[in-house]
mmCIF file of C-alpha atoms in Angstrom:
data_model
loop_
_atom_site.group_PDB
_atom_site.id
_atom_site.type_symbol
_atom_site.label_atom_id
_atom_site.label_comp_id
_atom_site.label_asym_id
_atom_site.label_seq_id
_atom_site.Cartn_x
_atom_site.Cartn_y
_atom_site.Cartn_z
ATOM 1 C CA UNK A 623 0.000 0.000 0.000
ATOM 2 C CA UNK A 624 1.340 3.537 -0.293
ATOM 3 C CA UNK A 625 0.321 6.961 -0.246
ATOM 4 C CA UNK A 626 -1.373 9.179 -2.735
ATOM 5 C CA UNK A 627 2.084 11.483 -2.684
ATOM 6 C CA UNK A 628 3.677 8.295 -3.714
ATOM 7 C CA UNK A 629 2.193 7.656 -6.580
ATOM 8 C CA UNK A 630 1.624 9.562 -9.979
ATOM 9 C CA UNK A 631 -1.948 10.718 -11.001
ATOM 10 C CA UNK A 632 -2.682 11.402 -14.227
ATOM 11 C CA UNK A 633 -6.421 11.734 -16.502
ATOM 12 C CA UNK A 634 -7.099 8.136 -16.040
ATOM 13 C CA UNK A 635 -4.705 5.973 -14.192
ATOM 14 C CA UNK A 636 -2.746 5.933 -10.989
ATOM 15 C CA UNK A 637 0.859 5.220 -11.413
ATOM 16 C CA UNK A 638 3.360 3.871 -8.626
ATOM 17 C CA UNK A 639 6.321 6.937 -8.747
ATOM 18 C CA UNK A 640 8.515 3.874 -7.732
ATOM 19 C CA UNK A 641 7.772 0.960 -10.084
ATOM 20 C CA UNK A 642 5.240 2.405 -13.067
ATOM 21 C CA UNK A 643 2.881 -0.559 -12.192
ATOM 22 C CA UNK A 644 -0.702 0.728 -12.021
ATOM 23 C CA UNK A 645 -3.454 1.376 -9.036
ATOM 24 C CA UNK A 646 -6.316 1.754 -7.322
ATOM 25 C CA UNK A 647 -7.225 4.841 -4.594
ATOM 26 C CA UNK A 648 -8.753 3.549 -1.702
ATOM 27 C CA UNK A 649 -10.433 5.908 1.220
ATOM 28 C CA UNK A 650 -11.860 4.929 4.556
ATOM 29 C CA UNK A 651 -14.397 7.828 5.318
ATOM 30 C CA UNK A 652 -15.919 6.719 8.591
ATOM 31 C CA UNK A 653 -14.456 4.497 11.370
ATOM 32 C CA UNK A 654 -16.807 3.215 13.923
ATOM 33 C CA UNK A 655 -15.084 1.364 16.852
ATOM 34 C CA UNK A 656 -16.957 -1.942 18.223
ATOM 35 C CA UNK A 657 -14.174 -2.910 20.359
ATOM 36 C CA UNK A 658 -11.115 -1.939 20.988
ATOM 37 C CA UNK A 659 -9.460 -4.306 18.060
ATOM 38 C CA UNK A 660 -12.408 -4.220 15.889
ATOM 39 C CA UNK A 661 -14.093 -1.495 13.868
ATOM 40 C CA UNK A 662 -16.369 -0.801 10.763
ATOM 41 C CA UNK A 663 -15.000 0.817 8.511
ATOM 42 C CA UNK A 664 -17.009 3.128 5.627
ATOM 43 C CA UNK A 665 -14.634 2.688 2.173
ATOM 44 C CA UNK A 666 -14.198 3.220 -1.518
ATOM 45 C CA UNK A 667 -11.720 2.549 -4.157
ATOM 46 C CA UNK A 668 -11.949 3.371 -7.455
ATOM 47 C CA UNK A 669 -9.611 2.679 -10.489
ATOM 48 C CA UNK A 670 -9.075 6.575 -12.530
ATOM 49 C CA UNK A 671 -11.541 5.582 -14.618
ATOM 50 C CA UNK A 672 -12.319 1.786 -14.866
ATOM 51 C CA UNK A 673 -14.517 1.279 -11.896
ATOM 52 C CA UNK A 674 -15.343 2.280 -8.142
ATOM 53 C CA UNK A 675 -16.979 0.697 -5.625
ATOM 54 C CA UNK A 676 -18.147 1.179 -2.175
ATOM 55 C CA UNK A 677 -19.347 -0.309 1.110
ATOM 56 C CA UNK A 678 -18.571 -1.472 4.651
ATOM 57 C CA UNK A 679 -15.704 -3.120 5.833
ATOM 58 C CA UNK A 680 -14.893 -4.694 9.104
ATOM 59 C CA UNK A 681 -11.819 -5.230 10.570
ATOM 60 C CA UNK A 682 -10.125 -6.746 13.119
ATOM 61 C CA UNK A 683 -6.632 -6.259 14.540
ATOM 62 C CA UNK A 684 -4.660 -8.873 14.457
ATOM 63 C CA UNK A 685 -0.911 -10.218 14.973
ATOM 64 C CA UNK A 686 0.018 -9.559 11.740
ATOM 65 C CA UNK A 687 -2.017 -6.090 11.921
ATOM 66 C CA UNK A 688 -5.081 -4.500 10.775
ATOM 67 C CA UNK A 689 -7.465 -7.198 8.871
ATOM 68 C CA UNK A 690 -10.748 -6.845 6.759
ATOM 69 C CA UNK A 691 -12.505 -10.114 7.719
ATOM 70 C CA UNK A 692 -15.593 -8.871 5.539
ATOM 71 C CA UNK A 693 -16.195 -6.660 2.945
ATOM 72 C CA UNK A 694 -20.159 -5.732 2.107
ATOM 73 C CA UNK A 695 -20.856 -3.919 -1.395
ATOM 74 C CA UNK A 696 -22.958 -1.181 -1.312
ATOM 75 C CA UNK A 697 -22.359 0.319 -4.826
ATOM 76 C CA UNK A 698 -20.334 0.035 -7.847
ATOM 77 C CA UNK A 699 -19.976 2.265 -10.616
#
């Protein structure tokens, strides 16, 4: 994963500065905390151009870190 100042934008395509391979921006809008190492989490990601979606994650933290462990659609475009 990196950041957006990482990575190139251009009309219709994210670029990786680093490696030139192609992307997707993801966002996580709203965070609401069930307990303290689990949350749902409001997100989109979207393609520059071939396709978005958006929905409800939740995750879980874990030993190896944060984890979705369920991802519900709630739009595509």
């Amino acid at each position: 994963m990196k950041r957006v100042s990482e990575v190139k934008p251009k009309t219709f395509e994210v670029t990786d500065k680093a490696t030139g391979k192609r992307g997707v921006i993801l966002s996580a809008d709203q965070v609401r905390w069930i307990a303290a190492n689990q949350a749902k989490v409001e997100t989109g990601w979207h393609t520059s151009g071939r396709g978005s979606t958006f929905g409800t994650c939740l995750v879980e933290k874990q030993k190896s870190g944060w984890v979705v462990v369920y991802y519900a659609v709630r739009g595509v475009s």
